[in-house]
Structures are given as C-alpha cells and as structure tokens.
PDB file of C-alpha atoms and ligand atoms in Angstrom:
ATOM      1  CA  UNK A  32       1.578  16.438   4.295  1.00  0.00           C
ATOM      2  CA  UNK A  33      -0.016  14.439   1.413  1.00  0.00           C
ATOM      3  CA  UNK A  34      -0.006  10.809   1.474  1.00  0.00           C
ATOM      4  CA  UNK A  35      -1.221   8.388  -1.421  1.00  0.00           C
ATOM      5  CA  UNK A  36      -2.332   4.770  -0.474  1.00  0.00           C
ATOM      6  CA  UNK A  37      -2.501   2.723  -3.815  1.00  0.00           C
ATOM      7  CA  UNK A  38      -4.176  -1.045  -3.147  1.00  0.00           C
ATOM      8  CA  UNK A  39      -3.227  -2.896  -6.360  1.00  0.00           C
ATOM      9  CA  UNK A  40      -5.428  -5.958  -7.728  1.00  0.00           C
ATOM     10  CA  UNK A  41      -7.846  -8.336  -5.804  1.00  0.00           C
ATOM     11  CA  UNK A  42      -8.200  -5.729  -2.586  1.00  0.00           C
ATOM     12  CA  UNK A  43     -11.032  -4.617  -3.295  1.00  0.00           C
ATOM     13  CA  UNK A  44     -12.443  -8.494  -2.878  1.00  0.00           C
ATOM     14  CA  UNK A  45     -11.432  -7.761   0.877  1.00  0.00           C
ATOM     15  CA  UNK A  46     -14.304  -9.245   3.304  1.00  0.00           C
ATOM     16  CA  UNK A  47     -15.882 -10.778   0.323  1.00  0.00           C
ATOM     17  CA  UNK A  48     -13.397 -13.873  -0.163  1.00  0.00           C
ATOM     18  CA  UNK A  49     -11.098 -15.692   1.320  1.00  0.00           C
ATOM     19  CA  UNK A  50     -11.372 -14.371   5.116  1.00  0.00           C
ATOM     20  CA  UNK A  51      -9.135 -17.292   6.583  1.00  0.00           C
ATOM     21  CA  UNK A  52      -6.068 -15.552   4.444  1.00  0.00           C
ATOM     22  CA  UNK A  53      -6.649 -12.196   4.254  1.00  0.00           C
ATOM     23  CA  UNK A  54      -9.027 -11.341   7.466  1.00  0.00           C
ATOM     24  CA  UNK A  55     -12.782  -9.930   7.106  1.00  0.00           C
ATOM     25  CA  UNK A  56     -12.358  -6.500   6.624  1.00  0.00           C
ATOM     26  CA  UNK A  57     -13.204  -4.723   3.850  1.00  0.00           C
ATOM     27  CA  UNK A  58     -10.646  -2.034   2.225  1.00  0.00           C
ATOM     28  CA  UNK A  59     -13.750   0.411   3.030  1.00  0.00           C
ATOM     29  CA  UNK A  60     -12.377  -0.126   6.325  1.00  0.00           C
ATOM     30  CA  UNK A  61      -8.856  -0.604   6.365  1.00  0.00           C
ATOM     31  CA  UNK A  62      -9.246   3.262   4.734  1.00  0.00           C
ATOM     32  CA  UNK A  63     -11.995   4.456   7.591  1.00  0.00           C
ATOM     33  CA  UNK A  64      -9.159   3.427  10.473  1.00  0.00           C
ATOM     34  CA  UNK A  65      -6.032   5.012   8.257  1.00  0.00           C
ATOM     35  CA  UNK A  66      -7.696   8.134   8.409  1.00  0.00           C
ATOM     36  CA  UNK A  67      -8.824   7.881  11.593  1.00  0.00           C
ATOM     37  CA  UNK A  68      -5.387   7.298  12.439  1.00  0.00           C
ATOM     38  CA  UNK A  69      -4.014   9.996  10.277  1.00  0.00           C
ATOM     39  CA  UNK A  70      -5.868  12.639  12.283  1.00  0.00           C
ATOM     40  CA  UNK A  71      -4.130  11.274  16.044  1.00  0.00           C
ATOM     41  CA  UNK A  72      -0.734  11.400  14.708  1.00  0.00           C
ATOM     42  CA  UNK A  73      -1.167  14.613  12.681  1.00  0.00           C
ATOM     43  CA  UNK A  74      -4.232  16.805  11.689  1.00  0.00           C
ATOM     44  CA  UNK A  75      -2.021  18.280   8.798  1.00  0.00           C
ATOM     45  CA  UNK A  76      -2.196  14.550   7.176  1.00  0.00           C
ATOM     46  CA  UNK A  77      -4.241  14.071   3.742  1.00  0.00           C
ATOM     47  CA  UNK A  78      -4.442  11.078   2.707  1.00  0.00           C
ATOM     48  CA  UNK A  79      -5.957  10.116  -0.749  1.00  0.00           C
ATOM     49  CA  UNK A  80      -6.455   6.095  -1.618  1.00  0.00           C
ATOM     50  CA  UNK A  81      -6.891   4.732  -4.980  1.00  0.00           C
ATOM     51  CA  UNK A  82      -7.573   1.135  -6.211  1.00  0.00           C
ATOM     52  CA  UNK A  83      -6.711  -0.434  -9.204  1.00  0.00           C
ATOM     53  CA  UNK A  84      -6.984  -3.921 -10.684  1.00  0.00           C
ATOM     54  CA  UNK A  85      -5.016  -2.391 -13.743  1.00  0.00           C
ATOM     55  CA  UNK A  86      -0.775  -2.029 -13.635  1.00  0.00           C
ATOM     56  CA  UNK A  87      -1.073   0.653 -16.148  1.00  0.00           C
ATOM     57  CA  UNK A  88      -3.429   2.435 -14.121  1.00  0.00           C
ATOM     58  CA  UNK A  89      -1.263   2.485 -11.326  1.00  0.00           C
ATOM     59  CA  UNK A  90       1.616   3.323 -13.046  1.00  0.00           C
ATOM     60  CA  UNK A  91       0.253   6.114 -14.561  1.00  0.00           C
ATOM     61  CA  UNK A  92      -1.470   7.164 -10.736  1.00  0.00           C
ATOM     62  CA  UNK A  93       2.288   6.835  -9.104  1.00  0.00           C
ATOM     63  CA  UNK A  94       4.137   9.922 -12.414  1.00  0.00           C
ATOM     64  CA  UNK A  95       1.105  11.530 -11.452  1.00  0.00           C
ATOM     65  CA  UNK A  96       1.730  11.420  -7.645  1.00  0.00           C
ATOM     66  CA  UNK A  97       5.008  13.868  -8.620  1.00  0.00           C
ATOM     67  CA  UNK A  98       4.863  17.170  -7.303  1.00  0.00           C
ATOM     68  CA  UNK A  99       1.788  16.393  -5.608  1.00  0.00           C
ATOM     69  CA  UNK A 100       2.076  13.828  -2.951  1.00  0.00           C
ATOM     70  CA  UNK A 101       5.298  13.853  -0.061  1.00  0.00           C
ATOM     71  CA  UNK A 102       4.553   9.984   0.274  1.00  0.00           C
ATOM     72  CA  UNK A 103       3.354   6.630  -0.765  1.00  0.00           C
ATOM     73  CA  UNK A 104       1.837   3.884   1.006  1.00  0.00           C
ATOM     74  CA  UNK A 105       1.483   0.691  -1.557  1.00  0.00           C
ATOM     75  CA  UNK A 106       0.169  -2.746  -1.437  1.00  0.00           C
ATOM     76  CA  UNK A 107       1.213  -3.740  -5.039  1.00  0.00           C
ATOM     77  CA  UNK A 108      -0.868  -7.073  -3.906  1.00  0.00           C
ATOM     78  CA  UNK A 109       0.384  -9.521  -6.911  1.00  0.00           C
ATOM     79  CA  UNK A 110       2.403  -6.801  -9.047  1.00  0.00           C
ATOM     80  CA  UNK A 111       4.658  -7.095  -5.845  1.00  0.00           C
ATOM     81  CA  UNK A 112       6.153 -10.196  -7.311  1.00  0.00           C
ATOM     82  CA  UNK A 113       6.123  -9.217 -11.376  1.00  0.00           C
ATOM     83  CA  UNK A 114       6.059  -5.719 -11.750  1.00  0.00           C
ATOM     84  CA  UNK A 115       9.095  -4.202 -13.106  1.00  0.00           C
ATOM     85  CA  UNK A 116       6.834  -1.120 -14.557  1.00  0.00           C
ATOM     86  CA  UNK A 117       5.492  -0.191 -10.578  1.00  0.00           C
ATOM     87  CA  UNK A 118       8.811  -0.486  -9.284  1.00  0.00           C
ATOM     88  CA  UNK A 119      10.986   1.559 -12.217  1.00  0.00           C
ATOM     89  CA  UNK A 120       7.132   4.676 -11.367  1.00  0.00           C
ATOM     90  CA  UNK A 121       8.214   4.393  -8.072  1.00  0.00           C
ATOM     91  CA  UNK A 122      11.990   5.286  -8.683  1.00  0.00           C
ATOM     92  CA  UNK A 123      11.373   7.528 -11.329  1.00  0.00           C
ATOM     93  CA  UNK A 124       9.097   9.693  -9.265  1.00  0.00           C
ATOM     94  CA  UNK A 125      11.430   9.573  -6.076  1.00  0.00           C
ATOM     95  CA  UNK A 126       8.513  10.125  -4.012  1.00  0.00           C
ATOM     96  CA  UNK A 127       9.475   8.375  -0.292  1.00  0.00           C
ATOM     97  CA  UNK A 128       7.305   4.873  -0.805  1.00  0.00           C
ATOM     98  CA  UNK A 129       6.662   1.851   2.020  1.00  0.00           C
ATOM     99  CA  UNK A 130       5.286  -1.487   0.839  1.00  0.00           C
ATOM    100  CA  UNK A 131       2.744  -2.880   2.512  1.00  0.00           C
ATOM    101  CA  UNK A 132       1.486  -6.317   3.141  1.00  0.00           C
ATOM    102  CA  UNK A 133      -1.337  -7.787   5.145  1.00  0.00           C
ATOM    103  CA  UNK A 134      -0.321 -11.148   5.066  1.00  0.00           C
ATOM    104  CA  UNK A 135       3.733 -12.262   5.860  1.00  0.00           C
ATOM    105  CA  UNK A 136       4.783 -13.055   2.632  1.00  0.00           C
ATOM    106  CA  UNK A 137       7.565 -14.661   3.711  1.00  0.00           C
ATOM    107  CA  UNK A 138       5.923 -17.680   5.227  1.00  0.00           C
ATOM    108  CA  UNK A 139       3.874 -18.264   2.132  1.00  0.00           C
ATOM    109  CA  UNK A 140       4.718 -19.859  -1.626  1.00  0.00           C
ATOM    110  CA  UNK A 141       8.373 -19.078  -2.657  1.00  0.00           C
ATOM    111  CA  UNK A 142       7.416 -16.805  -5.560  1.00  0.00           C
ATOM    112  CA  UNK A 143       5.936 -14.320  -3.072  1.00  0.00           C
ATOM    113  CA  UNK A 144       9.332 -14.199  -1.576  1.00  0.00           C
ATOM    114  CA  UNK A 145      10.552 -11.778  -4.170  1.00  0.00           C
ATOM    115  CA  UNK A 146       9.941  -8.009  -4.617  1.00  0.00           C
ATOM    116  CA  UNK A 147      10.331  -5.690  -6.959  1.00  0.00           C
ATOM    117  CA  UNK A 148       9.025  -3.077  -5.626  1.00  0.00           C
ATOM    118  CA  UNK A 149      10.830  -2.925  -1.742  1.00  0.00           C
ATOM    119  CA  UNK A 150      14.333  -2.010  -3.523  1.00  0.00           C
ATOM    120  CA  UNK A 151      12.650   1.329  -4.564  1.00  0.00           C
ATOM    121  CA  UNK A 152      10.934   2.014  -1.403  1.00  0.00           C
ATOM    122  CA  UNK A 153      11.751   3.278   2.359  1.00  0.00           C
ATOM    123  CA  UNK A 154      10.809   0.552   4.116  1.00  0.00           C
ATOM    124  CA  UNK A 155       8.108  -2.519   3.860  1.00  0.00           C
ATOM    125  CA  UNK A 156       5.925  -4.034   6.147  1.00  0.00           C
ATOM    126  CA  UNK A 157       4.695  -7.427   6.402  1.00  0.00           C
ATOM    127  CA  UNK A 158       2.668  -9.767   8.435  1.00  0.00           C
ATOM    128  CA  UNK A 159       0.403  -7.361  10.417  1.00  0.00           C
ATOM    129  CA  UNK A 160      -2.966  -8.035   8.456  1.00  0.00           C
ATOM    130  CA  UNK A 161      -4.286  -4.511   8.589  1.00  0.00           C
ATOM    131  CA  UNK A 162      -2.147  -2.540  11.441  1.00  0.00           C
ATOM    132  CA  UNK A 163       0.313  -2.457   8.855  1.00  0.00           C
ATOM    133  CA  UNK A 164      -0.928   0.222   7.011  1.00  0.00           C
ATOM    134  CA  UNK A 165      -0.887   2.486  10.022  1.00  0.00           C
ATOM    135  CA  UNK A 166       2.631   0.986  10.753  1.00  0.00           C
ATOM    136  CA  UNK A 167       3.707   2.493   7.790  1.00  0.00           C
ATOM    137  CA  UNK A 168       2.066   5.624   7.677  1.00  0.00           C
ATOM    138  CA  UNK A 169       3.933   6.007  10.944  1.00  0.00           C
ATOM    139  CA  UNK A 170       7.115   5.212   9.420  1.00  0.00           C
ATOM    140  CA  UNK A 171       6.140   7.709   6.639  1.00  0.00           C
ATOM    141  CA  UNK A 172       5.271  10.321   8.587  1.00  0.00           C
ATOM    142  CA  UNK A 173       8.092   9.949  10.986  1.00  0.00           C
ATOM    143  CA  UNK A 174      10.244  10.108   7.942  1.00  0.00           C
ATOM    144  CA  UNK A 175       8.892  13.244   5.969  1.00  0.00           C
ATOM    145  CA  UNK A 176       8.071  15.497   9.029  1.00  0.00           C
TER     146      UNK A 176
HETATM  147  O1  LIG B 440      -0.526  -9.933   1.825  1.00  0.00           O
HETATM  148  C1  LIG B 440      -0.758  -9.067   0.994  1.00  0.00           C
HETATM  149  O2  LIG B 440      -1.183  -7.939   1.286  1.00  0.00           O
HETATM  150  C2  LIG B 440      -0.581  -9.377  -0.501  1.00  0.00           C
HETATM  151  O3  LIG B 440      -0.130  -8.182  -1.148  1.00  0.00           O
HETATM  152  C3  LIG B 440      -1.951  -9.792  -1.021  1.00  0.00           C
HETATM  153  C4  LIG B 440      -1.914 -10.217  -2.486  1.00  0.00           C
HETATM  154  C5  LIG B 440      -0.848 -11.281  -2.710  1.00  0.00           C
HETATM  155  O4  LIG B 440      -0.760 -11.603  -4.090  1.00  0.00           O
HETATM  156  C6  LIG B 440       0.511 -10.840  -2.214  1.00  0.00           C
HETATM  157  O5  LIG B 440       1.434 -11.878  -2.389  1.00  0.00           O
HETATM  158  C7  LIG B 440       0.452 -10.467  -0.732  1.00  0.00           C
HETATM  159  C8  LIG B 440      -3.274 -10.788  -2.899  1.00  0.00           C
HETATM  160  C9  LIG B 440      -4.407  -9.837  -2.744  1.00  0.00           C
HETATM  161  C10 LIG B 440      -5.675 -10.576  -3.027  1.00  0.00           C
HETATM  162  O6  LIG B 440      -6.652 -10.106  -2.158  1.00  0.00           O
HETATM  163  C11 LIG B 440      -7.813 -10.855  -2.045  1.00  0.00           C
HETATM  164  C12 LIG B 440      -8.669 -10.444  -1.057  1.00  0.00           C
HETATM  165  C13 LIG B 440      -9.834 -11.152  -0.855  1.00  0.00           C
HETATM  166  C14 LIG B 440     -10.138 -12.239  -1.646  1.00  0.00           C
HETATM  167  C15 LIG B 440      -9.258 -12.631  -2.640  1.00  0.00           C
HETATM  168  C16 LIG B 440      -8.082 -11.924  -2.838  1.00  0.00           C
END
C-alpha cells in the first residue's frame, strides 16, 4: 500500500519558528514517527513525503500521484483556505485523500474556517498537533485495506 504525505508551504519552518503555535518539532520528525508508525500497523506500508512551498508544484505532485499511490495524506497548510487548483488535483485524481492539520483550525481566525480541500477528501483531522498525521494514516489505511 503506497501512501503520499504532501506538507504544503511554511512546514518546513517547523521547530524553527513559532513553537507556541505550531509545537517544536521539526517535519524531519513528524516523518521519522509516521514511518515508524507505518511499520506497527502494517509492514506492507510505503510511505513517500514531499514538501512544497509552491501550489503548482503540488498540483503537479498530486496528477502524478495517479496510478501510483492508493492514498494521500495532506496538510495543504495555507492553500487549505485558497486553493481551488489542490482541491479540483485532488478530485481529478480520485485518489482516497485526508486533510490534515496540526493546529484546530476551527478555534483560530475565521478565514481558516473554510476549506477547499476537505470536500474532495475522506476525512480531515484537526487539532492533534502532530498525532494527527498518524490519526489519519490510520483512517487511510483502515479505509484502503
Ligand atoms: O494547523 C495547520 O497544520 C495549518 O495547516 C498550518 C498552516 C496554517 O496556514 C493553516 O491554517 C493550519 C501554517 C503552516 C505554517 O507553518 C509554520 C511553521 C513554523 C513557523 C511558521 C509557520
């Protein structure tokens, strides 16, 4: 089972700013527990992860997830709340897809209340700083196996 974990822009500043929001971890490690993870639930798990500060970029890395990955684990980090180009990848691929969040972006600013991306995908999590990501690979995996 192949899994692709896309971290959109600013997470790779993870541990370097802001630790009050955002924790201090470092994406280095959010990846090191995923797949450490990975291998408990499943040893027939690959994961890949990719960052990219760019849309385009990750546009372009979700039409060429087709026929290559079973699932998607993205935190669209900012493009969450403006990106009509991830979310229309996302759908066009129909690749099963959960949005992740490390902080609850519901008790935060009102524009971070709105998704574009959660429409297209299985499921989202929110609020559970870096457990999340396992959260949903769980929900992935439970789905796809
Ligand atoms: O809570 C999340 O995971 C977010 O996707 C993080 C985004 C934010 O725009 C979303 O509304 C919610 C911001 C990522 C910025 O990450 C930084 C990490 C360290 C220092 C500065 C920014």
């Amino acid at each position: 089972m192949k899994i692709l974990v896309i971290n959109g822009p600013n997470l790779n500043m993870l541990g370097v700013r802001e630790p009050e929001i955002y924790g201090s971890f470092t994406l280095d490690d959010i990846e090191k527990e995923l797949k450490q993870y990975a291998r408990e639930l499943d040893f027939s798990i690959d994961l890949e992860f990719f960052q990219s500060n760019f849309e385009g970029e990750i546009v372009d890395k979700i039409q060429n997830a087709l026929d290559k990955f079973d699932g998607i684990i993205i935190n669209p980090a900012a493009y969450t709340h403006t990106s009509v180009a991830i979310a229309d990848a996302i759908a066009s691929v129909n690749i099963k897809t959960v949005e992740v969040h490390l902080s609850n972006v519901y008790s935060r600013e009102e524009f971070r209340h709105n998704s574009y991306i959660a429409p297209k995908c299985l499921g989202q999590v929110a609020g559970f700083s870096k457990t999340g990501y396992k959260m949903a690979l769980l929900g992935l995996y439970e789905a796809l196996k």
